[in-house]
Amino acid sequence: MDKTEMTSSQFDCQYCTSSLIGKKYVLKDDNLYCISCYDRIFSNYCEQCKEPIESDSKDLCYKNRHWHEGCFRCNKCHHSLVEKPFVAKDDRLLCTDCYSNECSSKCFHCKRTIMPGSRKMEFKGNYWHETCFVCEHCRQPIGTKPLISKESGNYCVPCFEKEFAHYCNFCKKVITSGGITFRDQIWHKECFLCSGCRKELYEEAFMSKDDFPFCLDCYNHLYAKKCAACTKPITGLRGAKFICFQDRQWHSECFNCGKCSVSLVGEGFLTQNMEILCRKCGSGADTDA
């Protein structure tokens, strides 16, 4: 017998030793196996149905996971993924449509999916299709141009200025946010200045004179009445009280008897020359009132 010829014993199943003459068999690693033994020993198990993928079935493999051809389907819509693009997410296989619907951003305007690969706009944590991210007034796409947002929507700068903006009484430029209102007119915070020293007033107490704002220092220096006793300015700020008599003024705490210094607020008093006196100190003296 030729040395290359196989004996009948050599043509047996490697596992169960049954003869393979006239039967189907599988050759693996130079060994012969009957179909039954091969399927039992070497078949992979399907991720979907958990059944073995036998030798007469097509074995589809992805990242060391295996499926029958008929089980290789989208986990959500169950359409076949054979020879179609798909995405693996959290151990699930999804067709591109289902993946987009489930995982892609939704447009804040039209509520439809923003498909992977298409351009999307993001603003304040929300997403838009590029064609949906438009000015609320002119309906033109805003893209990456500057915008101003209001409760009613987003606006390109020209439309916002046309529809809503106020103009600063000082520099005449648009006020896009914040601002100071004084005498029914509006200023940028940085434009609201003391009419005397030009100091910014938006975080300062101030007084007005002839419809012009002044810081306290300038107002006191230029316009405030002076106390006849201490000669300091009388501003009347924060409800401070003061006393007027003829052409003179006093802080309430300064309106005291010129001799004994007792307070004369709410009390009768007398005057002697330029002094004000309580009745006791002024009695018996020549007085003006």
mmCIF file of C-alpha atoms in Angstrom:
data_model
loop_
_atom_site.group_PDB
_atom_site.id
_atom_site.type_symbol
_atom_site.label_atom_id
_atom_site.label_comp_id
_atom_site.label_asym_id
_atom_site.label_seq_id
_atom_site.Cartn_x
_atom_site.Cartn_y
_atom_site.Cartn_z
ATOM 1 C CA MET A 1 0.000 0.000 0.000
ATOM 2 C CA ASP A 2 1.243 3.445 -0.858
ATOM 3 C CA LYS A 3 2.419 5.292 2.229
ATOM 4 C CA THR A 4 0.274 8.300 1.267
ATOM 5 C CA GLU A 5 -2.939 6.310 1.273
ATOM 6 C CA MET A 6 -5.084 6.493 4.390
ATOM 7 C CA THR A 7 -6.197 3.290 6.119
ATOM 8 C CA SER A 8 -9.804 2.867 7.090
ATOM 9 C CA SER A 9 -8.890 3.462 10.734
ATOM 10 C CA GLN A 10 -7.290 6.756 9.853
ATOM 11 C CA PHE A 11 -10.568 7.905 8.273
ATOM 12 C CA ASP A 12 -12.382 7.855 11.594
ATOM 13 C CA CYS A 13 -13.731 10.734 13.702
ATOM 14 C CA GLN A 14 -10.999 12.011 15.975
ATOM 15 C CA TYR A 15 -13.430 12.250 18.884
ATOM 16 C CA CYS A 16 -15.968 9.387 18.663
ATOM 17 C CA THR A 17 -13.816 7.152 16.353
ATOM 18 C CA SER A 18 -16.800 6.361 14.138
ATOM 19 C CA SER A 19 -15.989 5.778 10.480
ATOM 20 C CA LEU A 20 -16.394 8.812 8.244
ATOM 21 C CA ILE A 21 -16.452 6.824 4.999
ATOM 22 C CA GLY A 22 -19.397 8.047 2.942
ATOM 23 C CA LYS A 23 -20.295 10.700 5.569
ATOM 24 C CA LYS A 24 -19.857 14.433 5.879
ATOM 25 C CA TYR A 25 -16.988 15.515 8.052
ATOM 26 C CA VAL A 26 -14.969 18.566 9.057
ATOM 27 C CA LEU A 27 -11.199 18.882 8.930
ATOM 28 C CA LYS A 28 -9.796 20.984 11.797
ATOM 29 C CA ASP A 29 -6.125 21.221 12.733
ATOM 30 C CA ASP A 30 -5.350 18.202 10.518
ATOM 31 C CA ASN A 31 -7.930 16.123 12.396
ATOM 32 C CA LEU A 32 -11.212 14.750 11.074
ATOM 33 C CA TYR A 33 -14.453 15.124 12.983
ATOM 34 C CA CYS A 34 -17.950 13.964 12.263
ATOM 35 C CA ILE A 35 -20.471 16.763 12.052
ATOM 36 C CA SER A 36 -22.091 15.871 15.361
ATOM 37 C CA CYS A 37 -18.821 15.861 17.319
ATOM 38 C CA TYR A 38 -17.538 18.995 15.622
ATOM 39 C CA ASP A 39 -20.701 20.943 16.470
ATOM 40 C CA ARG A 40 -20.651 19.706 20.055
ATOM 41 C CA ILE A 41 -16.963 20.504 20.615
ATOM 42 C CA PHE A 42 -16.237 23.583 18.552
ATOM 43 C CA SER A 43 -19.485 25.458 17.858
ATOM 44 C CA ASN A 44 -19.831 29.022 19.182
ATOM 45 C CA TYR A 45 -23.011 30.009 20.958
ATOM 46 C CA CYS A 46 -25.244 32.722 19.541
ATOM 47 C CA GLU A 47 -25.459 35.921 21.608
ATOM 48 C CA GLN A 48 -29.133 36.283 20.744
ATOM 49 C CA CYS A 49 -30.737 32.832 20.958
ATOM 50 C CA LYS A 50 -27.991 31.154 23.065
ATOM 51 C CA GLU A 51 -28.067 28.102 20.782
ATOM 52 C CA PRO A 52 -24.917 26.648 19.181
ATOM 53 C CA ILE A 53 -24.015 27.907 15.735
ATOM 54 C CA GLU A 54 -23.620 24.608 13.952
ATOM 55 C CA SER A 55 -21.302 23.875 11.051
ATOM 56 C CA ASP A 56 -24.074 24.160 8.474
ATOM 57 C CA SER A 57 -24.943 27.709 9.681
ATOM 58 C CA LYS A 58 -23.126 30.936 8.970
ATOM 59 C CA ASP A 59 -21.293 32.279 12.020
ATOM 60 C CA LEU A 60 -21.190 36.100 12.206
ATOM 61 C CA CYS A 61 -18.559 37.404 14.614
ATOM 62 C CA TYR A 62 -18.030 40.894 16.107
ATOM 63 C CA LYS A 63 -15.514 41.550 18.878
ATOM 64 C CA ASN A 64 -15.368 37.876 19.935
ATOM 65 C CA ARG A 65 -19.150 37.624 20.048
ATOM 66 C CA HIS A 66 -21.054 35.361 17.682
ATOM 67 C CA TRP A 67 -24.511 35.295 16.084
ATOM 68 C CA HIS A 68 -26.510 33.147 13.707
ATOM 69 C CA GLU A 69 -27.054 35.034 10.483
ATOM 70 C CA GLY A 70 -30.780 35.237 11.232
ATOM 71 C CA CYS A 71 -30.132 36.471 14.792
ATOM 72 C CA PHE A 72 -27.817 39.307 13.771
ATOM 73 C CA ARG A 73 -30.455 42.045 14.129
ATOM 74 C CA CYS A 74 -30.914 45.547 15.576
ATOM 75 C CA ASN A 75 -31.723 45.243 19.258
ATOM 76 C CA LYS A 76 -34.447 47.871 18.959
ATOM 77 C CA CYS A 77 -36.201 47.607 15.574
ATOM 78 C CA HIS A 78 -35.106 43.973 14.930
ATOM 79 C CA HIS A 79 -34.173 44.610 11.315
ATOM 80 C CA SER A 80 -31.312 42.514 9.991
ATOM 81 C CA LEU A 81 -27.835 44.030 10.302
ATOM 82 C CA VAL A 82 -26.210 41.620 7.834
ATOM 83 C CA GLU A 83 -24.006 43.670 5.478
ATOM 84 C CA LYS A 84 -25.411 46.904 6.947
ATOM 85 C CA PRO A 85 -23.751 49.569 9.123
ATOM 86 C CA PHE A 86 -24.442 49.282 12.833
ATOM 87 C CA VAL A 87 -23.273 50.638 16.179
ATOM 88 C CA ALA A 88 -22.523 48.727 19.386
ATOM 89 C CA LYS A 89 -23.744 50.552 22.518
ATOM 90 C CA ASP A 90 -23.825 49.040 26.015
ATOM 91 C CA ASP A 91 -23.468 45.499 24.568
ATOM 92 C CA ARG A 92 -26.402 46.127 22.232
ATOM 93 C CA LEU A 93 -26.286 46.277 18.456
ATOM 94 C CA LEU A 94 -28.277 49.116 16.892
ATOM 95 C CA CYS A 95 -28.849 50.108 13.298
ATOM 96 C CA THR A 96 -27.766 53.666 12.517
ATOM 97 C CA ASP A 97 -31.353 54.945 12.494
ATOM 98 C CA CYS A 98 -32.148 53.544 15.948
ATOM 99 C CA TYR A 99 -28.820 54.706 17.312
ATOM 100 C CA SER A 100 -29.502 58.224 16.040
ATOM 101 C CA ASN A 101 -33.004 58.285 17.511
ATOM 102 C CA GLU A 102 -31.861 56.942 20.850
ATOM 103 C CA CYS A 103 -28.452 58.499 21.352
ATOM 104 C CA SER A 104 -28.193 61.584 19.166
ATOM 105 C CA SER A 105 -29.207 65.066 20.270
ATOM 106 C CA LYS A 106 -32.709 66.329 19.546
ATOM 107 C CA CYS A 107 -33.168 69.751 17.955
ATOM 108 C CA PHE A 108 -34.591 72.247 20.469
ATOM 109 C CA HIS A 109 -36.672 73.843 17.719
ATOM 110 C CA CYS A 110 -38.087 71.032 15.558
ATOM 111 C CA LYS A 111 -37.600 68.194 18.126
ATOM 112 C CA ARG A 112 -36.183 65.907 15.436
ATOM 113 C CA THR A 113 -32.935 63.984 15.707
ATOM 114 C CA ILE A 114 -29.720 65.712 14.748
ATOM 115 C CA MET A 115 -28.129 62.951 12.670
ATOM 116 C CA PRO A 116 -24.493 61.992 13.269
ATOM 117 C CA GLY A 117 -22.183 63.870 10.942
ATOM 118 C CA SER A 118 -24.552 66.784 10.438
ATOM 119 C CA ARG A 119 -23.659 70.178 11.842
ATOM 120 C CA LYS A 120 -25.372 71.165 15.061
ATOM 121 C CA MET A 121 -25.419 74.391 17.055
ATOM 122 C CA GLU A 122 -25.178 74.437 20.853
ATOM 123 C CA PHE A 123 -26.356 77.293 23.063
ATOM 124 C CA LYS A 124 -27.149 77.292 26.798
ATOM 125 C CA GLY A 125 -27.114 73.497 26.972
ATOM 126 C CA ASN A 126 -29.534 72.960 24.063
ATOM 127 C CA TYR A 127 -28.905 71.841 20.487
ATOM 128 C CA TRP A 128 -30.298 72.939 17.123
ATOM 129 C CA HIS A 129 -29.963 71.899 13.509
ATOM 130 C CA GLU A 130 -27.922 74.614 11.856
ATOM 131 C CA THR A 131 -30.946 75.567 9.752
ATOM 132 C CA CYS A 132 -33.205 75.699 12.842
ATOM 133 C CA PHE A 133 -30.959 78.021 14.841
ATOM 134 C CA VAL A 134 -32.328 81.269 13.442
ATOM 135 C CA CYS A 135 -33.038 84.824 14.577
ATOM 136 C CA GLU A 136 -36.531 85.048 16.030
ATOM 137 C CA HIS A 137 -37.215 88.226 14.056
ATOM 138 C CA CYS A 138 -35.610 87.923 10.614
ATOM 139 C CA ARG A 139 -35.551 84.074 10.593
ATOM 140 C CA GLN A 140 -32.048 84.022 9.147
ATOM 141 C CA PRO A 141 -29.569 81.390 10.480
ATOM 142 C CA ILE A 142 -27.442 82.838 13.258
ATOM 143 C CA GLY A 143 -24.586 80.352 12.902
ATOM 144 C CA THR A 144 -21.566 81.544 14.871
ATOM 145 C CA LYS A 145 -22.471 85.243 14.650
ATOM 146 C CA PRO A 146 -23.022 87.229 17.891
ATOM 147 C CA LEU A 147 -26.526 86.870 19.329
ATOM 148 C CA ILE A 148 -28.623 88.194 22.187
ATOM 149 C CA SER A 149 -31.062 85.920 24.000
ATOM 150 C CA LYS A 150 -34.432 86.917 25.454
ATOM 151 C CA GLU A 151 -37.302 84.851 26.837
ATOM 152 C CA SER A 152 -39.017 85.165 23.472
ATOM 153 C CA GLY A 153 -36.057 83.653 21.603
ATOM 154 C CA ASN A 154 -32.607 84.326 20.202
ATOM 155 C CA TYR A 155 -31.908 87.387 18.084
ATOM 156 C CA CYS A 156 -29.094 88.508 15.843
ATOM 157 C CA VAL A 157 -27.602 91.775 17.071
ATOM 158 C CA PRO A 158 -29.093 94.039 14.319
ATOM 159 C CA CYS A 159 -32.626 92.724 14.937
ATOM 160 C CA PHE A 160 -32.280 92.988 18.708
ATOM 161 C CA GLU A 161 -31.101 96.573 18.447
ATOM 162 C CA LYS A 162 -33.973 97.382 16.107
ATOM 163 C CA GLU A 163 -36.681 95.714 18.198
ATOM 164 C CA PHE A 164 -35.666 95.972 21.832
ATOM 165 C CA ALA A 165 -32.521 97.929 22.569
ATOM 166 C CA HIS A 166 -32.360 101.107 24.604
ATOM 167 C CA TYR A 167 -29.667 103.656 23.931
ATOM 168 C CA CYS A 168 -27.416 105.167 26.559
ATOM 169 C CA ASN A 169 -28.260 108.794 27.333
ATOM 170 C CA PHE A 170 -24.523 109.562 27.519
ATOM 171 C CA CYS A 171 -22.717 107.652 24.747
ATOM 172 C CA LYS A 172 -25.830 106.978 22.585
ATOM 173 C CA LYS A 173 -24.772 103.352 22.072
ATOM 174 C CA VAL A 174 -27.010 100.305 22.575
ATOM 175 C CA ILE A 175 -27.519 98.950 26.094
ATOM 176 C CA THR A 176 -27.725 95.164 25.699
ATOM 177 C CA SER A 177 -28.020 94.281 29.401
ATOM 178 C CA GLY A 178 -28.267 95.974 32.771
ATOM 179 C CA GLY A 179 -28.038 99.731 32.855
ATOM 180 C CA ILE A 180 -29.031 102.565 35.208
ATOM 181 C CA THR A 181 -32.348 104.449 35.013
ATOM 182 C CA PHE A 182 -32.417 108.046 36.235
ATOM 183 C CA ARG A 183 -35.074 110.644 35.480
ATOM 184 C CA ASP A 184 -36.695 108.217 32.990
ATOM 185 C CA GLN A 185 -33.472 107.950 31.018
ATOM 186 C CA ILE A 186 -31.044 105.033 30.761
ATOM 187 C CA TRP A 187 -27.259 104.868 31.028
ATOM 188 C CA HIS A 188 -24.666 102.145 30.762
ATOM 189 C CA LYS A 189 -23.361 101.536 34.268
ATOM 190 C CA GLU A 190 -19.946 102.772 33.212
ATOM 191 C CA CYS A 191 -21.483 105.894 31.641
ATOM 192 C CA PHE A 192 -23.475 107.006 34.691
ATOM 193 C CA LEU A 193 -20.989 109.555 36.076
ATOM 194 C CA CYS A 194 -20.941 112.387 38.576
ATOM 195 C CA SER A 195 -21.575 115.638 36.741
ATOM 196 C CA GLY A 196 -18.817 117.248 38.784
ATOM 197 C CA CYS A 197 -15.817 114.922 39.116
ATOM 198 C CA ARG A 198 -16.897 112.246 36.512
ATOM 199 C CA LYS A 199 -16.722 109.461 39.087
ATOM 200 C CA GLU A 200 -18.772 106.306 38.322
ATOM 201 C CA LEU A 201 -21.975 106.312 40.398
ATOM 202 C CA TYR A 202 -23.572 102.915 39.694
ATOM 203 C CA GLU A 203 -22.532 101.536 43.112
ATOM 204 C CA GLU A 204 -22.492 104.879 44.954
ATOM 205 C CA ALA A 205 -25.050 107.012 46.768
ATOM 206 C CA PHE A 206 -25.679 110.224 44.861
ATOM 207 C CA MET A 207 -27.764 113.398 44.828
ATOM 208 C CA SER A 208 -29.278 115.306 41.949
ATOM 209 C CA LYS A 209 -29.380 118.981 41.112
ATOM 210 C CA ASP A 210 -31.269 120.398 38.127
ATOM 211 C CA ASP A 211 -31.673 116.821 36.797
ATOM 212 C CA PHE A 212 -27.916 116.147 36.941
ATOM 213 C CA PRO A 213 -26.433 113.451 39.220
ATOM 214 C CA PHE A 214 -23.612 114.302 41.614
ATOM 215 C CA CYS A 215 -21.576 112.193 44.001
ATOM 216 C CA LEU A 216 -22.036 113.189 47.637
ATOM 217 C CA ASP A 217 -18.682 114.936 47.845
ATOM 218 C CA CYS A 218 -19.402 117.132 44.814
ATOM 219 C CA TYR A 219 -22.981 117.841 45.846
ATOM 220 C CA ASN A 220 -21.964 118.765 49.371
ATOM 221 C CA HIS A 221 -19.181 120.983 48.091
ATOM 222 C CA LEU A 222 -21.264 122.718 45.424
ATOM 223 C CA TYR A 223 -24.856 122.811 46.669
ATOM 224 C CA ALA A 224 -25.489 121.491 50.201
ATOM 225 C CA LYS A 225 -26.525 123.923 52.935
ATOM 226 C CA LYS A 226 -24.061 124.215 55.813
ATOM 227 C CA CYS A 227 -25.024 123.682 59.432
ATOM 228 C CA ALA A 228 -24.933 126.976 61.363
ATOM 229 C CA ALA A 229 -23.345 125.143 64.305
ATOM 230 C CA CYS A 230 -20.810 122.637 62.898
ATOM 231 C CA THR A 231 -20.548 124.128 59.375
ATOM 232 C CA LYS A 232 -20.720 120.627 57.854
ATOM 233 C CA PRO A 233 -23.067 119.970 54.886
ATOM 234 C CA ILE A 234 -26.704 119.102 55.521
ATOM 235 C CA THR A 235 -27.679 116.452 52.981
ATOM 236 C CA GLY A 236 -30.891 114.987 54.375
ATOM 237 C CA LEU A 237 -29.754 111.494 53.264
ATOM 238 C CA ARG A 238 -31.232 108.355 54.858
ATOM 239 C CA GLY A 239 -33.990 110.331 56.572
ATOM 240 C CA ALA A 240 -31.644 112.645 58.475
ATOM 241 C CA LYS A 241 -33.582 115.514 60.088
ATOM 242 C CA PHE A 242 -32.577 119.144 60.154
ATOM 243 C CA ILE A 243 -33.934 122.402 61.497
ATOM 244 C CA CYS A 244 -34.535 125.611 59.502
ATOM 245 C CA PHE A 245 -34.990 129.035 61.069
ATOM 246 C CA GLN A 246 -35.040 132.162 59.013
ATOM 247 C CA ASP A 247 -32.100 131.752 56.601
ATOM 248 C CA ARG A 248 -30.117 129.304 58.739
ATOM 249 C CA GLN A 249 -30.105 125.504 59.022
ATOM 250 C CA TRP A 250 -28.904 123.038 61.672
ATOM 251 C CA HIS A 251 -28.481 119.303 61.927
ATOM 252 C CA SER A 252 -31.053 118.186 64.485
ATOM 253 C CA GLU A 253 -28.226 117.017 66.786
ATOM 254 C CA CYS A 254 -26.583 120.450 66.447
ATOM 255 C CA PHE A 255 -29.678 122.519 67.317
ATOM 256 C CA ASN A 256 -28.696 123.207 70.925
ATOM 257 C CA CYS A 257 -28.726 126.150 73.334
ATOM 258 C CA GLY A 258 -25.707 128.351 72.733
ATOM 259 C CA LYS A 259 -25.008 128.550 76.491
ATOM 260 C CA CYS A 260 -26.017 125.328 78.250
ATOM 261 C CA SER A 261 -26.012 123.110 75.104
ATOM 262 C CA VAL A 262 -29.413 121.529 75.898
ATOM 263 C CA SER A 263 -31.226 120.284 72.764
ATOM 264 C CA LEU A 264 -33.815 122.694 71.452
ATOM 265 C CA VAL A 265 -35.487 120.242 69.066
ATOM 266 C CA GLY A 266 -39.221 120.442 69.715
ATOM 267 C CA GLU A 267 -38.672 123.090 72.368
ATOM 268 C CA GLY A 268 -39.274 126.801 72.491
ATOM 269 C CA PHE A 269 -36.202 128.955 72.089
ATOM 270 C CA LEU A 270 -35.049 132.526 72.040
ATOM 271 C CA THR A 271 -32.466 134.286 69.896
ATOM 272 C CA GLN A 272 -29.883 136.769 70.988
ATOM 273 C CA ASN A 273 -27.938 138.305 68.129
ATOM 274 C CA MET A 274 -26.840 135.158 66.196
ATOM 275 C CA GLU A 275 -27.201 132.762 69.157
ATOM 276 C CA ILE A 276 -30.155 130.516 69.906
ATOM 277 C CA LEU A 277 -30.927 130.049 73.591
ATOM 278 C CA CYS A 278 -33.258 127.944 75.659
ATOM 279 C CA ARG A 279 -35.918 129.908 77.558
ATOM 280 C CA LYS A 280 -34.010 129.570 80.820
ATOM 281 C CA CYS A 281 -30.735 130.918 79.446
ATOM 282 C CA GLY A 282 -32.484 133.545 77.381
ATOM 283 C CA SER A 283 -34.802 134.873 80.142
ATOM 284 C CA GLY A 284 -33.814 138.247 81.495
ATOM 285 C CA ALA A 285 -31.655 138.847 78.413
ATOM 286 C CA ASP A 286 -32.440 141.085 75.508
ATOM 287 C CA THR A 287 -33.671 138.713 72.763
ATOM 288 C CA ASP A 288 -34.737 138.938 69.177
ATOM 289 C CA ALA A 289 -37.567 136.364 69.425
#
